[in-house]
Short mmCIF file of C-alpha atoms in Angstrom, two decimals:
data_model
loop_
_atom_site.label_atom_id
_atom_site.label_comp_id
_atom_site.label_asym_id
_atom_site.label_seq_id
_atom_site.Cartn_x
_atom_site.Cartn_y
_atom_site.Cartn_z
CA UNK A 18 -35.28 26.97 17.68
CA UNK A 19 -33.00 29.35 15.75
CA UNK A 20 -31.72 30.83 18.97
CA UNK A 21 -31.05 27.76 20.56
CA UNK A 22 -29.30 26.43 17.99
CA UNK A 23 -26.92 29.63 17.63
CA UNK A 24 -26.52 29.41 21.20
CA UNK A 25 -25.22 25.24 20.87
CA UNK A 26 -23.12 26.84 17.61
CA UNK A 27 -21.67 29.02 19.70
CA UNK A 28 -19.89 27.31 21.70
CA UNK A 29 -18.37 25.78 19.63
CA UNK A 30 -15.35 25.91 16.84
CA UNK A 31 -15.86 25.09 13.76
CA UNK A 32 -12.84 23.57 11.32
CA UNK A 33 -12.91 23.23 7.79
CA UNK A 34 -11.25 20.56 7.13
CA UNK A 35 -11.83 18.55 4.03
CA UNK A 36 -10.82 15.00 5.20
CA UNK A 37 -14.11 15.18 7.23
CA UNK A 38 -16.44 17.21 5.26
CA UNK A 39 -15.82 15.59 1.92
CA UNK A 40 -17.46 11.92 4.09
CA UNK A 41 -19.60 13.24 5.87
CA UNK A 42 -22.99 15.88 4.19
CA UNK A 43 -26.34 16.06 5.72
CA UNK A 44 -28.31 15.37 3.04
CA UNK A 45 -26.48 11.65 2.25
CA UNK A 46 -27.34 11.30 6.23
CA UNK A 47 -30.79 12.05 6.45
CA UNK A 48 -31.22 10.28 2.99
CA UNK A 49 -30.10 6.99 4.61
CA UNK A 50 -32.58 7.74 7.69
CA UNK A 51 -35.83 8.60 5.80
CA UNK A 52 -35.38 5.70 3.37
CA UNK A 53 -34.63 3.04 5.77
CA UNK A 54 -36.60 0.35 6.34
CA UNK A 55 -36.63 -2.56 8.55
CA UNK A 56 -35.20 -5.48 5.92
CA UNK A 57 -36.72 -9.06 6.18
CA UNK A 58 -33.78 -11.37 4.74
CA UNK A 59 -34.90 -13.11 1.46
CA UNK A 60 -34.84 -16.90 1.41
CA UNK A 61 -32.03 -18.17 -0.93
CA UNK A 62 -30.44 -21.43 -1.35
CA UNK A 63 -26.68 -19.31 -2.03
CA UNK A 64 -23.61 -19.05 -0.13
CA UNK A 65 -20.79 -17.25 0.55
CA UNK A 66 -18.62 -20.21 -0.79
CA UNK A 67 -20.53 -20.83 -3.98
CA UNK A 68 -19.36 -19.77 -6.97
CA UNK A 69 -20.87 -16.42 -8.66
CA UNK A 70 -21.41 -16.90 -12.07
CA UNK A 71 -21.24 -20.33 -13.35
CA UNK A 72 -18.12 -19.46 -15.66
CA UNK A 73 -15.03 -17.87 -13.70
CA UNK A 74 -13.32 -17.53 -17.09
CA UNK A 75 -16.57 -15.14 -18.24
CA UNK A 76 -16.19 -13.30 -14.93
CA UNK A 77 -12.13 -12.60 -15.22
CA UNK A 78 -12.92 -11.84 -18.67
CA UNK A 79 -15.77 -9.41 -17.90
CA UNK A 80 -14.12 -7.96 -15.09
CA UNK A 81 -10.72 -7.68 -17.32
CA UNK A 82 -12.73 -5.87 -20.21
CA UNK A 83 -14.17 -3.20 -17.98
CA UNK A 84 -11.08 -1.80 -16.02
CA UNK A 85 -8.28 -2.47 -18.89
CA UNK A 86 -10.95 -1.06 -21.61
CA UNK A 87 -14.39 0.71 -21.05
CA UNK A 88 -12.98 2.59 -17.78
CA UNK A 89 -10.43 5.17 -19.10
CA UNK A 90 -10.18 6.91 -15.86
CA UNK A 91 -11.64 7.48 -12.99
CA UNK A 92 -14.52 9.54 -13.88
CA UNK A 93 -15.80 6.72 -16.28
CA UNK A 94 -17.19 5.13 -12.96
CA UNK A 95 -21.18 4.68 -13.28
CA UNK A 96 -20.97 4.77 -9.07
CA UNK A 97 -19.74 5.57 -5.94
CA UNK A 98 -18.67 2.35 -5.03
CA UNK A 99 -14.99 2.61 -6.05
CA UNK A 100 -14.46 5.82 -5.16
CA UNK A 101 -12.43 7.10 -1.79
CA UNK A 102 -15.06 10.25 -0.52
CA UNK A 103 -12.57 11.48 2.50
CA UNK A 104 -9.83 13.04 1.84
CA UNK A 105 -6.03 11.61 2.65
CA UNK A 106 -4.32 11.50 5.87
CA UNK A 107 -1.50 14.48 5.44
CA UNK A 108 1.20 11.70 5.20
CA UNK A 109 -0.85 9.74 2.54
CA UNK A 110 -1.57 12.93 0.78
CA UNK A 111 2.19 13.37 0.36
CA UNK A 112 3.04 10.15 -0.85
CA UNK A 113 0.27 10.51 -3.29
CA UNK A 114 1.42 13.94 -4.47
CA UNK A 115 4.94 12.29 -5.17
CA UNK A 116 3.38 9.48 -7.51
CA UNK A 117 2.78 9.95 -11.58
CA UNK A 118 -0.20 11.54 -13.16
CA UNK A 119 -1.24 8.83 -15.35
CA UNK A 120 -1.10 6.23 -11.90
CA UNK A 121 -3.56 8.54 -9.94
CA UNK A 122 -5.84 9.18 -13.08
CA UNK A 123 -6.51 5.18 -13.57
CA UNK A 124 -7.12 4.60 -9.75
CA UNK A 125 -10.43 2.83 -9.11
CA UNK A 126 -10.65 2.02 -5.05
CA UNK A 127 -12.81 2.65 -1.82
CA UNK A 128 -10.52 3.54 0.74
CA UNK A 129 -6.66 4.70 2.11
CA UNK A 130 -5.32 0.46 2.85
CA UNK A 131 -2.18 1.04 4.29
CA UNK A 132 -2.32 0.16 8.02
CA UNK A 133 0.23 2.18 10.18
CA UNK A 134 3.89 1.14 11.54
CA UNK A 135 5.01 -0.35 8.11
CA UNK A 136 8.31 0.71 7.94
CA UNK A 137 10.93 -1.76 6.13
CA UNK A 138 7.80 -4.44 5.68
CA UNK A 139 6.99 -6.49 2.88
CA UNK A 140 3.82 -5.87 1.74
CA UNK A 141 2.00 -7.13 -0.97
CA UNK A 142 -1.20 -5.53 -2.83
CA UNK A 143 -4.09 -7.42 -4.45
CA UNK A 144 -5.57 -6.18 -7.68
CA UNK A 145 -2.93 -3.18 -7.49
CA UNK A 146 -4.07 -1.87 -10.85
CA UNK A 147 -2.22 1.15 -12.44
CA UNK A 148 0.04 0.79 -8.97
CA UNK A 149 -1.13 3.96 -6.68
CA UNK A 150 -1.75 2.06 -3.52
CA UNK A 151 1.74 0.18 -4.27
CA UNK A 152 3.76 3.40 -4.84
CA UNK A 153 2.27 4.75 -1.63
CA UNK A 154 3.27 1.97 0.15
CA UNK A 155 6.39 1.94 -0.97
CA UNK A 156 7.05 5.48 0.26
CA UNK A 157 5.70 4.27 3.63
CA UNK A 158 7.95 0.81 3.82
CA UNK A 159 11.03 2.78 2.77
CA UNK A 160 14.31 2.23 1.09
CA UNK A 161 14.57 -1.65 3.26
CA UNK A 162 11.24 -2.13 2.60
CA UNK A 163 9.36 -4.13 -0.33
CA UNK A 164 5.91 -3.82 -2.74
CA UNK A 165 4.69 -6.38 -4.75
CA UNK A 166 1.80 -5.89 -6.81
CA UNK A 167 -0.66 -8.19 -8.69
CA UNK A 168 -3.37 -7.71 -10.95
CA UNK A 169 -4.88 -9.53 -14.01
CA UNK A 170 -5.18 -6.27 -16.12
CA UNK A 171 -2.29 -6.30 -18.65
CA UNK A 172 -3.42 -2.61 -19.80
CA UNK A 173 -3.17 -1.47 -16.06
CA UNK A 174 0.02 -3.37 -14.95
CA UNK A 175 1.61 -1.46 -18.15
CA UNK A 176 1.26 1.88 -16.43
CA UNK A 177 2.24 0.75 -12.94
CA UNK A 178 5.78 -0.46 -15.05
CA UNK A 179 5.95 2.20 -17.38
CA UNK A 180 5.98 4.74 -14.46
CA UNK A 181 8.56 2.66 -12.16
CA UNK A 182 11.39 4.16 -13.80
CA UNK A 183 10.06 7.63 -12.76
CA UNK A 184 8.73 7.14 -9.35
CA UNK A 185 12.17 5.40 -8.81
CA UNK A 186 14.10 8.72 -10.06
CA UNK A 187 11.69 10.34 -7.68
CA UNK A 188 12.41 8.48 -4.26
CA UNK A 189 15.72 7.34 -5.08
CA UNK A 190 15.32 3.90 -4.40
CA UNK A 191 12.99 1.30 -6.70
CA UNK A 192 11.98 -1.71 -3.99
CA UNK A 193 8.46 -2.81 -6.22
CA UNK A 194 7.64 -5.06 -8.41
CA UNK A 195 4.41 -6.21 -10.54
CA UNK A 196 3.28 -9.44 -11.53
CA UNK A 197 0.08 -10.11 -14.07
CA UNK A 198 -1.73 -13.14 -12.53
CA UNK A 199 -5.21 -13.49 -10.99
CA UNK A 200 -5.18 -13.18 -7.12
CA UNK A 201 -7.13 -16.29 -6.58
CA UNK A 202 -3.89 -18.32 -8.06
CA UNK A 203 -1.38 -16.38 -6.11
CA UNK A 204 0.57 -19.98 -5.91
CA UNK A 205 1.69 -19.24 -9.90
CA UNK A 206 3.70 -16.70 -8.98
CA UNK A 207 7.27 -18.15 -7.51
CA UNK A 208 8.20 -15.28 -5.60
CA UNK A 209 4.95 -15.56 -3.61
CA UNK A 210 6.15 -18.25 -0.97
CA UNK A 211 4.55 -19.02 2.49
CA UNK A 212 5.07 -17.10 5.21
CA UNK A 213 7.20 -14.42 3.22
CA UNK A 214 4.76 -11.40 3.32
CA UNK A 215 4.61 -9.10 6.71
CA UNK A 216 1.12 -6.92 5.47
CA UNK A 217 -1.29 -7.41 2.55
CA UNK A 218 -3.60 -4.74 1.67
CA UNK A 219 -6.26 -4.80 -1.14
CA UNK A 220 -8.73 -1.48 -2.18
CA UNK A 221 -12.10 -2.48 -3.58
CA UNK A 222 -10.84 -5.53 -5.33
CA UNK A 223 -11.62 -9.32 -4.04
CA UNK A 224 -15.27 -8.44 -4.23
CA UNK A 225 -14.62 -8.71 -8.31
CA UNK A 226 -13.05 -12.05 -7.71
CA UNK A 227 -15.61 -15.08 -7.98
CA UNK A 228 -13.90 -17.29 -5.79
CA UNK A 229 -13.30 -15.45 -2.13
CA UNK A 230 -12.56 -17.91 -0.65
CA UNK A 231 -9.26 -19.25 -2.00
CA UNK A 232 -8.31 -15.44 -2.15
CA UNK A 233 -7.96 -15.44 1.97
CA UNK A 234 -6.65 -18.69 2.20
CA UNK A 235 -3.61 -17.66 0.37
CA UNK A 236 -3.12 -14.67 2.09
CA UNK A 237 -3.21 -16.70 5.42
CA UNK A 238 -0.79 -18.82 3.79
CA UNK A 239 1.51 -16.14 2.45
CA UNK A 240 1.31 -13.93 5.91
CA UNK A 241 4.00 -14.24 8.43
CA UNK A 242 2.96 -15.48 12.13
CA UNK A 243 1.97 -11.89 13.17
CA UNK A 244 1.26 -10.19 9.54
CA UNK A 245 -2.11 -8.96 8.94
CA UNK A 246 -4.31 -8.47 5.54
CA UNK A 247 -5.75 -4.93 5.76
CA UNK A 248 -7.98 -4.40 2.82
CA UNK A 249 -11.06 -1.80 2.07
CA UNK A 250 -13.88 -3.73 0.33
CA UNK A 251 -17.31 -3.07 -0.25
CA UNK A 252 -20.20 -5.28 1.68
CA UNK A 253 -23.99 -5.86 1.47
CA UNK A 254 -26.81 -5.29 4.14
CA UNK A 255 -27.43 -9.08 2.83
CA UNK A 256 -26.81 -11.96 0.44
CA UNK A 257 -26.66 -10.33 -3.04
CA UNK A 258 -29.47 -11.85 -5.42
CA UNK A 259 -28.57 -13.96 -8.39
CA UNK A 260 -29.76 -11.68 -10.96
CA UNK A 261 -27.77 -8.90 -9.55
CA UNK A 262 -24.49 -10.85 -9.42
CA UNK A 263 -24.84 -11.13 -13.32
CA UNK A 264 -25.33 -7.84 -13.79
CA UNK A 265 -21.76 -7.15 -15.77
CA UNK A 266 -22.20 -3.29 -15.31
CA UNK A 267 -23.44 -3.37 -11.32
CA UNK A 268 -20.46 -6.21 -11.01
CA UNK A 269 -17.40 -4.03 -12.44
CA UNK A 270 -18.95 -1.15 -10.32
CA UNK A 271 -17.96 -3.49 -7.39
CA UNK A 272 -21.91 -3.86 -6.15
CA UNK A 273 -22.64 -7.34 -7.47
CA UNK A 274 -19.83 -8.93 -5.64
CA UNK A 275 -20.44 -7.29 -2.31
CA UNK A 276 -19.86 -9.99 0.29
CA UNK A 277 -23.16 -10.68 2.59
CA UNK A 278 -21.12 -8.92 6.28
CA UNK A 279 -21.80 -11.72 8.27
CA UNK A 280 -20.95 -14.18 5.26
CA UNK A 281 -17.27 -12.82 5.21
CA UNK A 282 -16.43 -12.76 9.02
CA UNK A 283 -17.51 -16.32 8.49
CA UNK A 284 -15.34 -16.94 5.64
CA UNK A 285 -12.72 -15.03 7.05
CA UNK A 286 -12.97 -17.30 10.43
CA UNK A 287 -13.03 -20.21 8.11
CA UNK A 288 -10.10 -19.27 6.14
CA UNK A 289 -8.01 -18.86 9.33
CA UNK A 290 -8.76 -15.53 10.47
CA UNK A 291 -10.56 -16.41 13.66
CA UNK A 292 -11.85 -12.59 14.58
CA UNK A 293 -12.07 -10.28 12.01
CA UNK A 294 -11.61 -6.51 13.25
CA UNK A 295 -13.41 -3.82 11.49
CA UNK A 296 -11.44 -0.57 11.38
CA UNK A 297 -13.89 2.11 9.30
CA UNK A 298 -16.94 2.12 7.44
CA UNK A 299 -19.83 4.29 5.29
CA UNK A 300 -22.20 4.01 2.99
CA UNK A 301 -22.80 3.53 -0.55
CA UNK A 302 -25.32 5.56 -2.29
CA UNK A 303 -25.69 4.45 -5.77
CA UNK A 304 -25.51 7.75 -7.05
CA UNK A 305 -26.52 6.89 -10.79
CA UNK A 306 -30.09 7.15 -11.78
CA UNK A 307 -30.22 4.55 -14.25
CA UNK A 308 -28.24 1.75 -11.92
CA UNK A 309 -30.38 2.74 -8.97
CA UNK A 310 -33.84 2.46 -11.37
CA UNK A 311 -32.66 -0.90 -12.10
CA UNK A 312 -31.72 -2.64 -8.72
CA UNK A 313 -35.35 -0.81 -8.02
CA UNK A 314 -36.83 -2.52 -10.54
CA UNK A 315 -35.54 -5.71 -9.77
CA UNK A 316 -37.16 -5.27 -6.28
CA UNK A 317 -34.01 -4.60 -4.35
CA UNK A 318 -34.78 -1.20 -3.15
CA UNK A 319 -34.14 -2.28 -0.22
CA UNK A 320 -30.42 -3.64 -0.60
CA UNK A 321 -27.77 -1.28 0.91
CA UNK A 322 -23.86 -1.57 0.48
CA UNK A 323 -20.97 0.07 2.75
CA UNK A 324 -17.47 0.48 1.94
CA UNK A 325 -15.51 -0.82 4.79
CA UNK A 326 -12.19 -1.61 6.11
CA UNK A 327 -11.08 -4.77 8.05
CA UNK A 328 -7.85 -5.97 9.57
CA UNK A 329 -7.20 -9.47 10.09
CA UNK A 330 -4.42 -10.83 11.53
CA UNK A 331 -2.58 -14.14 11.41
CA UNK A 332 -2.81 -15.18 14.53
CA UNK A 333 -2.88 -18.65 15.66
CA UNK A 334 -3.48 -17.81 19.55
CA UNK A 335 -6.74 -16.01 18.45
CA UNK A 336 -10.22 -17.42 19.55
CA UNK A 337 -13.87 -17.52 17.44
CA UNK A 338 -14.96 -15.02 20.10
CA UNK A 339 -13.71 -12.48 22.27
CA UNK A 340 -13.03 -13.99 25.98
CA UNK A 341 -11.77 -12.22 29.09
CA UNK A 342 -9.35 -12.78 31.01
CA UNK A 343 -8.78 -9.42 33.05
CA UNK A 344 -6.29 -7.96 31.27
CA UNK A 345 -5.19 -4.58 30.15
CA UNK A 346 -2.64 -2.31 28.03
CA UNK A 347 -1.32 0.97 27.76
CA UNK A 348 -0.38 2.86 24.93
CA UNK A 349 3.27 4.55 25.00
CA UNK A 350 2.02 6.72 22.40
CA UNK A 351 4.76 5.80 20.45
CA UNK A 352 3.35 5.14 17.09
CA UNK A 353 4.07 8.05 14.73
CA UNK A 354 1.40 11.08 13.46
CA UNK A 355 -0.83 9.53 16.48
CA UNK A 356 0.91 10.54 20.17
CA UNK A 357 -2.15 10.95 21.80
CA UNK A 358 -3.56 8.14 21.05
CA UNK A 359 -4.42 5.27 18.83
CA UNK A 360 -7.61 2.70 17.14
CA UNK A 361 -6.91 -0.28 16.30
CA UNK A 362 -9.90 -0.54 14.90
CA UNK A 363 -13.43 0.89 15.38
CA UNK A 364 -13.69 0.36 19.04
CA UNK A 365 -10.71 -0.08 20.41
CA UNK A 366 -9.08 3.75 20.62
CA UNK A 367 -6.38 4.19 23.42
CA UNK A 368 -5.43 7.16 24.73
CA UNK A 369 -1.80 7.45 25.67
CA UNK A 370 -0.89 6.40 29.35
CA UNK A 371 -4.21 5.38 29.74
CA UNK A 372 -4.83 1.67 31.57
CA UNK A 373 -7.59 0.09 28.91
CA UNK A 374 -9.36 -2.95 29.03
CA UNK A 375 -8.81 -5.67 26.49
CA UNK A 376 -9.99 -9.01 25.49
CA UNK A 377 -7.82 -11.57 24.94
CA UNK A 378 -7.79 -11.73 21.10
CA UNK A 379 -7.08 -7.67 20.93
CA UNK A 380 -4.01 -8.59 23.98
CA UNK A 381 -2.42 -10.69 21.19
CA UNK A 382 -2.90 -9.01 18.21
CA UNK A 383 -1.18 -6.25 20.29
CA UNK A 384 1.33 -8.37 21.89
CA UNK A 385 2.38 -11.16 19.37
CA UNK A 386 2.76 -8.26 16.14
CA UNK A 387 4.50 -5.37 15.18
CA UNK A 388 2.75 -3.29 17.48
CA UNK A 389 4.21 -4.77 20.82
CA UNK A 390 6.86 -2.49 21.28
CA UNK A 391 4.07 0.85 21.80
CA UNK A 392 2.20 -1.17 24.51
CA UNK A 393 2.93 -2.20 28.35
CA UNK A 394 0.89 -5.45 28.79
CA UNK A 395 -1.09 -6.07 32.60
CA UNK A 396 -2.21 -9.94 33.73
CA UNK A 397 -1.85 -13.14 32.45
CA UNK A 398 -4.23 -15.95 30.85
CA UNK A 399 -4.79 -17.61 34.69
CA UNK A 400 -8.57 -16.32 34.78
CA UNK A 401 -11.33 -16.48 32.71
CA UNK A 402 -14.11 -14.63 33.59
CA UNK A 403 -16.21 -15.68 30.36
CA UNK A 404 -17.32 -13.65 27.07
CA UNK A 405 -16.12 -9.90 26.73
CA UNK A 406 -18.49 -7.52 27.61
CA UNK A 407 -19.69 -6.27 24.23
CA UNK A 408 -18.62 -8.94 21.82
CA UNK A 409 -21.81 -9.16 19.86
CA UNK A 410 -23.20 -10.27 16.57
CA UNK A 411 -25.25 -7.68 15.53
CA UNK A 412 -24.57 -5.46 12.03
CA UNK A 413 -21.22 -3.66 12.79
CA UNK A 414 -21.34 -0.95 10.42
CA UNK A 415 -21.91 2.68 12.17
CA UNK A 416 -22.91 3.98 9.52
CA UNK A 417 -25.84 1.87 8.33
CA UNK A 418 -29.11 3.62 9.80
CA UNK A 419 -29.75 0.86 12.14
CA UNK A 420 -26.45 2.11 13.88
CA UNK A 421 -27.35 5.57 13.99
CA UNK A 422 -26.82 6.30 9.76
CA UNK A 423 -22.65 8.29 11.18
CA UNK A 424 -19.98 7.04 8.74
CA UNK A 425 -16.60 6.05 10.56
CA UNK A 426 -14.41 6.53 7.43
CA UNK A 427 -11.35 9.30 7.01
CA UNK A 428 -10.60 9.75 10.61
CA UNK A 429 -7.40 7.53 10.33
CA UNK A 430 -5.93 5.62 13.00
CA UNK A 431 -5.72 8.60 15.28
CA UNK A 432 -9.85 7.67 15.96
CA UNK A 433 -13.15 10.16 16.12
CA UNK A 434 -16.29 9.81 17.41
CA UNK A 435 -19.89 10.78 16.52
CA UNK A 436 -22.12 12.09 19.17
CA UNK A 437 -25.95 13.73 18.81
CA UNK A 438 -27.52 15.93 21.04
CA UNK A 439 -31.11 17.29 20.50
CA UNK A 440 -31.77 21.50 20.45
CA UNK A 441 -35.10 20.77 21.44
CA UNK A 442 -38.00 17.73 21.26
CA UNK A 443 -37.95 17.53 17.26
CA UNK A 444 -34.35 18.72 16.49
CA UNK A 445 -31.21 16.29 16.53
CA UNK A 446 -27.78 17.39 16.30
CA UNK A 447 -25.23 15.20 15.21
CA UNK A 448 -21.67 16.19 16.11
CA UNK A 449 -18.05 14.58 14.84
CA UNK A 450 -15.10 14.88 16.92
CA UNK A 451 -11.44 14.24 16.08
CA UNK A 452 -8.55 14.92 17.57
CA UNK A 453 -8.32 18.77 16.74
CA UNK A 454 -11.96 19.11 15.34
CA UNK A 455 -15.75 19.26 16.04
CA UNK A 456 -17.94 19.20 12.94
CA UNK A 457 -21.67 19.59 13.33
CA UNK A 458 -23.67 17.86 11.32
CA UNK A 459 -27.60 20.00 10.84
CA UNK A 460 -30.61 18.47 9.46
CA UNK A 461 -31.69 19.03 5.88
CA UNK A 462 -34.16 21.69 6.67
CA UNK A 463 -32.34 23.57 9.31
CA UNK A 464 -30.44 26.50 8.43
CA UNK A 465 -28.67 29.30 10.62
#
């Protein structure tokens, strides 16, 4: 076995290159394998629309308490949950290297939310915090650009403004602003006004709000025909439990309010987002003893999370599900940092010059937004040749162990892909390949 695996090794070249290793270890992998078990859903009377705690007030308060005063910085987290494991995107690592020390040391999020081709947008961030994602993005937008920021944590909004005079020395130009308000009430803030926002993006936050659902419909109100909310969130294998959801500790960790997957496409479809697009994904591992013990004890061994990133455009001409009509694009391979080629989102990657079939809801949210100009368009809407080949309902996360236990997360838009291949009846291989990379992923007890 040793010799065929040096053989397999051999042929190939091996980078080290943080932004993959950092998301992707063997032992998290074969954890999520060995432990998995086939879940039966539990019967519950909840919703995705129903409130989660009984007093919203409590919950603001609770939620208030823990990130303006028992999390100091980010090594006070009790999980993994609100923590980005890959590493930047070089671009994204730049901006962040221009950005204050006291900004990046209160930063509490699960992912990189700053979809690509943003230049001289207006963008506005939900739950911004201490204002990292926000002075990214305003690197990204530019000088003709525009940030706004929101959160409902005076003791975090007072380093995002007490570090705007120095990240405004430091780019020459000062296009943000913050507001303290609570992103379900976005309508008592007067600058906010409908259709005035090209992109909102949101890290690991409207899971702590308690009322989801008027959070998306006033981002579908506040998006431009064409805009898109791009957000990194974390989400449940199923419904949380009720006695989870009041857990104040497993809630400010951003577990309690994990959204049910299929319960927020539904939302999200119900808010006005008729097909929400998953872009990257991996798992959670609750890696704190005591918080694991006690969702254990509770009987909820069983319950698995995954941070994840969706897009979701505002799109009118989108339908519930994804039709075809025969049609195609190309990619110019005109978007910047990705020539070769570019995802949309987790299964749509399209290589430069390359004729690729589309359904009709990815032809418009290519065609009818700011990413028309990189695409040549082929057929019309005469034909319909019924459902898209593909469009299913199953779990979409890769990385849950159902899917084959490969996280999706810290590629970027260029796109990767996870293969396996077996050394021998007993061995399996797994293998991660980006643009300029293969990474091979060994079992456990394997060694070389």
């Amino acid at each position: 076995m040793k010799a065929n695996l040096l053989s397999f090794l051999s042929v190939l070249t091996i980078a080290t290159n943080d932004q993959f290793t950092a998301a992707f270890t063997p032992s998290t992998l074969q954890s999520s394998r060995r432990n998995h078990k086939t879940a039966t859903a539990t019967p519950t009377s909840l919703s995705a629309t129903q409130d989660m705690f009984v007093d919203k007030t409590a919950t603001h308060s609770s939620v208030r308490d823990y990130y303006g005063e028992t999390l100091q910085q980010t090594s006070d987290l009790k999980t993994n949950a609100c923590c980005t494991s890959a590493s930047p995107a070089p671009h994204i690592a730049k901006a962040i290297s221009n950005i204050h020390p006291d900004v990046i040391q209160k930063y509490y999020g699960c992912g990189f939310c700053v979809p690509d081709e943003v230049e001289g947008m207006t963008i506005l961030d939900l739950g911004c915090g201490a204002g990292r994602d926000v002075y990214i993005a305003s690197q990204l937008v530019g000088p003709k650009g525009r940030v706004i920021g929101v959160d409902m944590t005076e003791v975090q909004l007072k380093v995002a403004k007490e570090t705007q005079g120095y990240h405004a020395d430091k780019l020459g130009y000062d296009n943000v602003e913050f507001h303290l308000g609570l992103i379900e009430k976005l309508d008592d803030i007067p600058s906010l006004t409908d259709g005035s926002v090209d992109i909102i993006i949101s890290n690991c936050v409207i899971n702590l709000c308690p009322d989801k659902e008027s959070v998306l419909k006033s981002c579908h109100r506040l998006l431009k025909p064409g805009g898109e909310l791009y957000f990194s969130d974390v989400y449940a294998n199923r419904r949380v439990p009720q006695e989870l959801r009041e857990d104040e500790v497993l809630w400010g960790e951003c577990l309690s309010g994990a959204l049910y997957w299929n319960d927020f496409q539904n939302l999200g479809k119900k808010c006005g987002f008729k097909d929400p697009r998953l872009v990257e994904d991996a798992p959670i591992t609750v890696e704190n003893k005591a918080v694991q013990q006690k969702m254990d004890a509770m009987g909820h061994s069983d319950l698995e999370f995954y941070s994840a990133t969706y897009r979701l455009f505002q799109l009118d001409s989108l339908e519930p599900h994804c039709e075809d009509y025969g049609q195609a694009v190309i990619y110019k391979g005109t978007i910047p940092r990705y020539e070769s080629g570019w995802a949309l989102d987790d299964h749509h990657y399209m290589e430069k010059g390359k004729v690729f079939p589309v359904c009709g809801n990815t032809f418009n949210m290519l065609k009818e937004t700011r990413f028309e100009k990189h695409f040549d368009f082929i057929g019309d809407w005469s034909t319909h040749y019924g459902i898209f080949e593909g469009c299913g309902t199953s779990m979409p996360f890769s990385s849950s162990a159902a899917n084959g236990g490969v996280s999706t997360k810290g590629g970027g838009g260029g796109g990767a892909a996870a293969e396996h291949t077996f050394l021998d009846d007993h061995v399996c291989v797994w293998l991660y390949k980006s643009d300029d990379a293969v990474f091979v992923i060994l079992p456990d007890n394997l060694t070389v």
